[in-house]
């Protein structure tokens, strides 16, 4: 069953009624409800288009967090062949919130790294809801170092509410691990491409997304803090998350105008969760285009390009 978001309740009612009619027809072959069901389908399609025509930032947050949205594991299974996962940071443990390893993308050897949130209760707990601990970022550093040594492009898939803020993570040097991962992103002399596939939360996302090219799915978000966290700090009221989402400029569209991301990848109508295969195919095309843009650049040029990209952020505003 499709999980509907809060603002999709009218759509849920119409699609639910259409399904009820079909269920009645299946139970009684003499009933002819084809025309009524078709009319409801048309009404639902129009409503879906109207709902997604101009989503508010808060609604985009809800779509970005949709539990049925394709996650890192889905992209790796669909887009990469010969994927060989590499585990552990060679220091403390293996963090299951971070997936990574060697693979081929369109037959080109690459290193892929990403946050994995999980799909059900068990996997979400195992993956810590995609919130990496220090060992996750140190695993990513190890993989990026290996990619640099063997001249392999790095592709990162970002989908996290943020780095895990627990006591153990802080004791093991969470901030230092994030900083070193960000530093490694800036240092490696190979193409580094990042795609925000859902949530891009705070330093936990920046640690993977300090790339030559940053792409965002149409309804993904990228921000220094969650709207709820921002509202709690500024207004002492988490219920003001809608105002916070507006102020944070966290949508792919606003961030493209600000020069934070380089391209917006279109999603199927209704969000990536309504047609995961189409969303994954769009991401595949964007990744290939970004790899082609960086082809032929030597290590020094790649590092300079990446550095300049981040120095330029903030040089233009939303009106540019």
Coordinates of C-alpha atoms in Angstrom, one line a residue:
X1 CA 0.0 0.0 0.0
X2 CA 1.1 3.5 -0.8
X3 CA 2.0 5.6 2.3
X4 CA 0.4 9.0 1.9
X5 CA 1.9 12.2 3.3
X6 CA -0.2 14.6 5.4
X7 CA -0.9 17.0 2.5
X8 CA -1.8 14.0 0.2
X9 CA -4.9 13.1 2.3
X10 CA -7.4 14.3 -0.4
X11 CA -5.5 12.2 -2.9
X12 CA -5.6 9.2 -0.6
X13 CA -9.4 9.4 -0.4
X14 CA -10.0 9.5 -4.2
X15 CA -7.5 6.7 -4.9
X16 CA -9.0 4.7 -2.0
X17 CA -12.5 5.1 -3.5
X18 CA -11.3 4.0 -6.9
X19 CA -9.7 0.9 -5.4
X20 CA -12.8 0.1 -3.4
X21 CA -14.9 0.1 -6.6
X22 CA -12.4 -2.3 -8.3
X23 CA -12.5 -4.6 -5.2
X24 CA -16.3 -4.7 -5.4
X25 CA -16.1 -5.5 -9.1
X26 CA -13.6 -8.3 -8.5
X27 CA -16.0 -9.7 -5.9
X28 CA -19.0 -9.5 -8.1
X29 CA -18.4 -9.9 -11.9
X30 CA -21.8 -8.6 -12.8
X31 CA -20.9 -5.1 -11.4
X32 CA -19.7 -2.6 -14.1
X33 CA -17.8 0.2 -12.4
X34 CA -15.1 0.7 -15.0
X35 CA -16.3 4.2 -16.0
X36 CA -16.7 5.4 -12.4
X37 CA -13.2 4.0 -11.5
X38 CA -11.7 5.7 -14.6
X39 CA -13.3 9.0 -13.7
X40 CA -11.8 8.8 -10.2
X41 CA -8.4 7.9 -11.6
X42 CA -8.5 11.0 -13.8
X43 CA -9.5 13.1 -10.9
X44 CA -6.7 11.7 -8.8
X45 CA -4.2 12.3 -11.6
X46 CA -5.2 15.9 -11.8
X47 CA -5.1 16.4 -8.1
X48 CA -1.6 14.8 -7.9
X49 CA -0.4 17.3 -10.6
X50 CA -1.9 20.2 -8.7
X51 CA -0.4 19.1 -5.4
X52 CA 3.1 18.8 -6.8
X53 CA 3.0 21.8 -9.1
X54 CA 4.3 24.2 -6.5
X55 CA 5.4 22.4 -3.3
X56 CA 6.3 24.5 -0.3
X57 CA 9.7 23.9 1.3
X58 CA 8.1 22.1 4.2
X59 CA 6.2 19.8 1.9
X60 CA 9.4 19.1 0.0
X61 CA 10.9 18.1 3.4
X62 CA 8.1 15.6 3.8
X63 CA 8.6 14.1 0.3
X64 CA 12.4 13.9 0.8
X65 CA 11.8 11.9 4.0
X66 CA 9.2 9.6 2.5
X67 CA 9.9 6.0 3.8
X68 CA 9.2 4.5 0.4
X69 CA 11.7 6.7 -1.4
X70 CA 14.5 4.7 -3.1
X71 CA 17.6 4.6 -0.8
X72 CA 21.3 4.2 -1.4
X73 CA 21.0 0.4 -1.4
X74 CA 18.4 0.6 -4.2
X75 CA 20.6 2.8 -6.3
X76 CA 23.7 0.6 -5.9
X77 CA 21.7 -2.5 -6.8
X78 CA 20.2 -0.9 -9.9
X79 CA 23.0 1.2 -11.2
X80 CA 26.3 -0.5 -10.3
X81 CA 27.6 -3.9 -11.3
X82 CA 30.3 -6.0 -9.6
X83 CA 29.7 -4.1 -6.4
X84 CA 32.1 -5.3 -3.7
X85 CA 31.4 -3.8 -0.3
X86 CA 34.3 -2.8 1.9
X87 CA 33.7 -2.8 5.6
X88 CA 35.2 -1.1 8.7
X89 CA 37.5 1.8 9.4
X90 CA 40.4 -0.4 10.5
X91 CA 40.2 1.3 13.9
X92 CA 37.0 0.6 15.7
X93 CA 34.1 -1.0 13.9
X94 CA 32.0 -1.2 10.7
X95 CA 29.2 1.5 10.5
X96 CA 26.2 0.1 8.7
X97 CA 24.8 3.6 8.2
X98 CA 27.5 4.0 5.5
X99 CA 27.7 1.7 2.5
X100 CA 30.7 1.8 0.3
X101 CA 32.9 -0.3 -2.0
X102 CA 34.3 -0.9 -5.4
X103 CA 31.9 -1.2 -8.4
X104 CA 31.4 -0.5 -12.0
X105 CA 29.2 2.2 -13.3
X106 CA 28.4 1.8 -17.0
X107 CA 31.4 -0.6 -17.1
X108 CA 33.7 2.1 -15.6
X109 CA 35.5 1.2 -12.4
X110 CA 34.5 3.5 -9.5
X111 CA 34.2 3.8 -5.8
X112 CA 30.7 4.3 -4.5
X113 CA 29.8 5.6 -1.0
X114 CA 26.5 6.5 0.5
X115 CA 24.2 6.8 3.5
X116 CA 21.7 4.0 3.9
X117 CA 18.5 4.6 6.1
X118 CA 16.9 1.1 5.8
X119 CA 13.5 0.1 4.6
X120 CA 11.8 -1.5 7.6
X121 CA 12.0 -1.3 11.4
X122 CA 14.8 -3.9 11.6
X123 CA 17.0 -2.5 8.9
X124 CA 16.4 1.1 10.1
X125 CA 17.7 0.2 13.5
X126 CA 20.7 -1.7 12.0
X127 CA 21.5 1.3 9.8
X128 CA 20.9 3.8 12.6
X129 CA 18.4 5.6 10.3
X130 CA 21.2 6.7 8.1
X131 CA 23.0 8.7 10.8
X132 CA 26.7 7.8 10.6
X133 CA 29.0 7.5 13.6
X134 CA 32.7 8.4 13.4
X135 CA 33.7 5.0 12.1
X136 CA 31.3 5.6 9.1
X137 CA 33.2 8.7 8.1
X138 CA 36.5 7.1 8.7
X139 CA 35.4 4.2 6.4
X140 CA 34.6 6.8 3.8
X141 CA 38.0 8.4 4.2
X142 CA 39.6 5.0 3.7
X143 CA 37.7 4.4 0.5
X144 CA 38.4 7.8 -0.9
X145 CA 42.1 7.3 -0.2
X146 CA 42.0 4.0 -2.0
X147 CA 40.1 5.7 -4.9
X148 CA 42.8 8.3 -5.2
X149 CA 45.6 5.8 -5.1
X150 CA 44.0 3.7 -7.9
X151 CA 42.7 6.7 -9.9
X152 CA 39.0 5.7 -9.6
X153 CA 36.2 8.3 -9.7
X154 CA 34.2 8.6 -6.5
X155 CA 30.4 8.7 -6.5
X156 CA 28.6 9.5 -3.3
X157 CA 24.9 9.2 -2.6
X158 CA 23.7 11.4 0.3
X159 CA 20.7 10.7 2.4
X160 CA 21.0 11.5 6.1
X161 CA 19.2 13.6 8.7
X162 CA 22.7 14.3 10.0
X163 CA 25.6 12.7 11.8
X164 CA 24.7 10.7 14.9
X165 CA 24.9 13.0 17.9
X166 CA 25.1 10.2 20.6
X167 CA 27.5 10.1 23.5
X168 CA 29.6 7.3 22.1
X169 CA 30.0 9.0 18.8
X170 CA 31.1 12.2 20.4
X171 CA 33.6 10.3 22.6
X172 CA 35.1 8.7 19.5
X173 CA 35.6 12.1 17.7
X174 CA 32.5 12.7 15.6
X175 CA 33.4 16.3 14.7
X176 CA 37.0 15.4 13.9
X177 CA 35.9 12.5 11.6
X178 CA 33.5 14.7 9.7
X179 CA 36.1 17.4 9.3
X180 CA 38.7 14.9 8.0
X181 CA 36.2 13.4 5.6
X182 CA 35.4 16.8 4.2
X183 CA 39.1 17.5 4.0
X184 CA 39.7 14.3 2.1
X185 CA 36.9 15.2 -0.4
X186 CA 38.8 18.4 -1.1
X187 CA 42.2 16.7 -1.5
X188 CA 41.7 13.7 -3.7
X189 CA 42.9 14.0 -7.3
X190 CA 40.0 12.1 -8.9
X191 CA 36.5 13.1 -10.1
X192 CA 34.2 13.3 -7.1
X193 CA 30.4 13.4 -7.8
X194 CA 27.7 13.7 -5.2
X195 CA 23.9 13.2 -5.5
X196 CA 21.5 14.3 -2.8
X197 CA 18.9 11.5 -3.1
X198 CA 16.8 12.5 -0.1
X199 CA 17.9 14.4 2.9
X200 CA 21.2 16.3 3.0
X201 CA 21.5 17.1 6.7
X202 CA 24.3 19.2 8.2
X203 CA 28.0 18.2 8.4
X204 CA 27.0 14.6 8.0
X205 CA 26.0 15.4 4.4
X206 CA 28.8 17.9 3.7
X207 CA 31.4 15.2 4.6
X208 CA 30.3 13.3 1.5
X209 CA 29.1 16.1 -0.7
X210 CA 32.2 18.4 -1.0
X211 CA 32.4 17.4 -4.6
X212 CA 33.3 18.6 -8.1
X213 CA 29.7 18.3 -9.1
X214 CA 26.7 18.2 -6.7
X215 CA 23.3 17.2 -8.0
X216 CA 20.0 17.1 -6.1
X217 CA 16.9 15.3 -6.9
X218 CA 14.0 17.6 -7.5
X219 CA 12.3 17.1 -4.1
X220 CA 15.4 16.5 -2.0
X221 CA 16.7 18.9 0.6
X222 CA 20.1 20.1 1.8
X223 CA 20.6 22.2 4.9
X224 CA 22.8 23.0 7.8
X225 CA 20.1 21.9 10.2
X226 CA 16.6 20.3 10.1
X227 CA 13.6 22.7 10.1
X228 CA 12.5 21.3 13.4
X229 CA 15.9 21.9 15.0
X230 CA 16.1 25.4 13.5
X231 CA 12.6 26.2 14.9
X232 CA 13.5 24.9 18.3
X233 CA 16.6 27.1 18.5
X234 CA 15.2 30.3 17.0
X235 CA 11.6 30.2 18.2
X236 CA 11.8 27.7 21.1
X237 CA 9.0 25.9 19.3
X238 CA 9.5 22.9 16.9
X239 CA 6.0 23.5 15.5
X240 CA 7.3 26.5 13.6
X241 CA 9.1 24.1 11.3
X242 CA 7.2 25.4 8.2
X243 CA 8.6 28.9 8.8
X244 CA 12.0 27.5 9.4
X245 CA 11.9 25.4 6.2
X246 CA 11.1 28.6 4.3
X247 CA 13.9 30.6 5.8
X248 CA 16.6 27.9 5.4
X249 CA 16.4 27.9 1.6
X250 CA 16.9 24.1 1.6
X251 CA 15.2 23.2 -1.6
X252 CA 17.1 22.0 -4.7
X253 CA 15.6 25.0 -6.6
X254 CA 16.8 27.7 -4.1
X255 CA 20.2 26.0 -3.7
X256 CA 20.7 25.9 -7.5
X257 CA 20.2 29.6 -7.6
X258 CA 22.7 30.1 -4.8
X259 CA 25.3 27.9 -6.6
X260 CA 25.3 25.1 -3.9
X261 CA 24.2 22.4 -6.4
X262 CA 25.1 22.2 -10.0
X263 CA 22.0 20.6 -11.4
X264 CA 18.5 19.4 -10.4
X265 CA 17.5 15.9 -11.4
X266 CA 13.7 15.7 -12.2
X267 CA 11.6 13.2 -10.3
X268 CA 8.5 11.4 -11.5
X269 CA 5.2 13.2 -10.8
X270 CA 4.4 12.6 -7.1
X271 CA 8.0 12.1 -6.0
X272 CA 10.6 9.4 -6.5
X273 CA 8.7 6.9 -4.3
X274 CA 5.8 6.7 -6.8
X275 CA 8.1 5.5 -9.6
X276 CA 11.5 4.4 -8.2
X277 CA 12.7 2.9 -11.5
X278 CA 12.2 6.2 -13.3
X279 CA 13.9 8.2 -10.5
X280 CA 16.9 5.8 -10.5
X281 CA 17.2 6.0 -14.3
X282 CA 17.2 9.9 -14.1
X283 CA 20.0 9.7 -11.5
X284 CA 22.0 7.3 -13.7
X285 CA 21.8 9.8 -16.7
X286 CA 22.9 12.7 -14.5
X287 CA 25.9 10.8 -13.0
X288 CA 27.1 9.9 -16.5
X289 CA 26.8 13.5 -17.7
X290 CA 28.8 14.7 -14.7
X291 CA 31.5 12.1 -15.2
X292 CA 31.8 13.1 -18.8
X293 CA 32.2 16.8 -17.8
X294 CA 35.2 15.9 -15.7
X295 CA 36.8 13.5 -18.1
X296 CA 40.3 14.4 -19.2
X297 CA 41.0 16.7 -16.2
X298 CA 44.2 15.9 -14.4
X299 CA 44.5 15.6 -10.6
X300 CA 45.6 19.3 -10.1
X301 CA 42.8 20.6 -12.3
X302 CA 40.2 18.5 -10.4
X303 CA 41.4 19.7 -7.0
X304 CA 41.4 23.3 -8.3
X305 CA 37.9 23.0 -9.8
X306 CA 36.5 21.6 -6.5
X307 CA 38.2 24.2 -4.4
X308 CA 36.9 27.0 -6.6
X309 CA 33.4 25.7 -6.6
X310 CA 33.2 26.0 -2.8
X311 CA 35.0 29.4 -2.7
X312 CA 32.4 30.7 -5.2
X313 CA 29.4 29.6 -3.0
X314 CA 27.7 32.7 -1.7
X315 CA 28.9 35.0 -4.5
X316 CA 25.5 35.1 -6.0
X317 CA 22.0 35.4 -4.4
X318 CA 18.6 34.1 -5.2
X319 CA 17.9 37.0 -7.5
X320 CA 20.9 36.2 -9.7

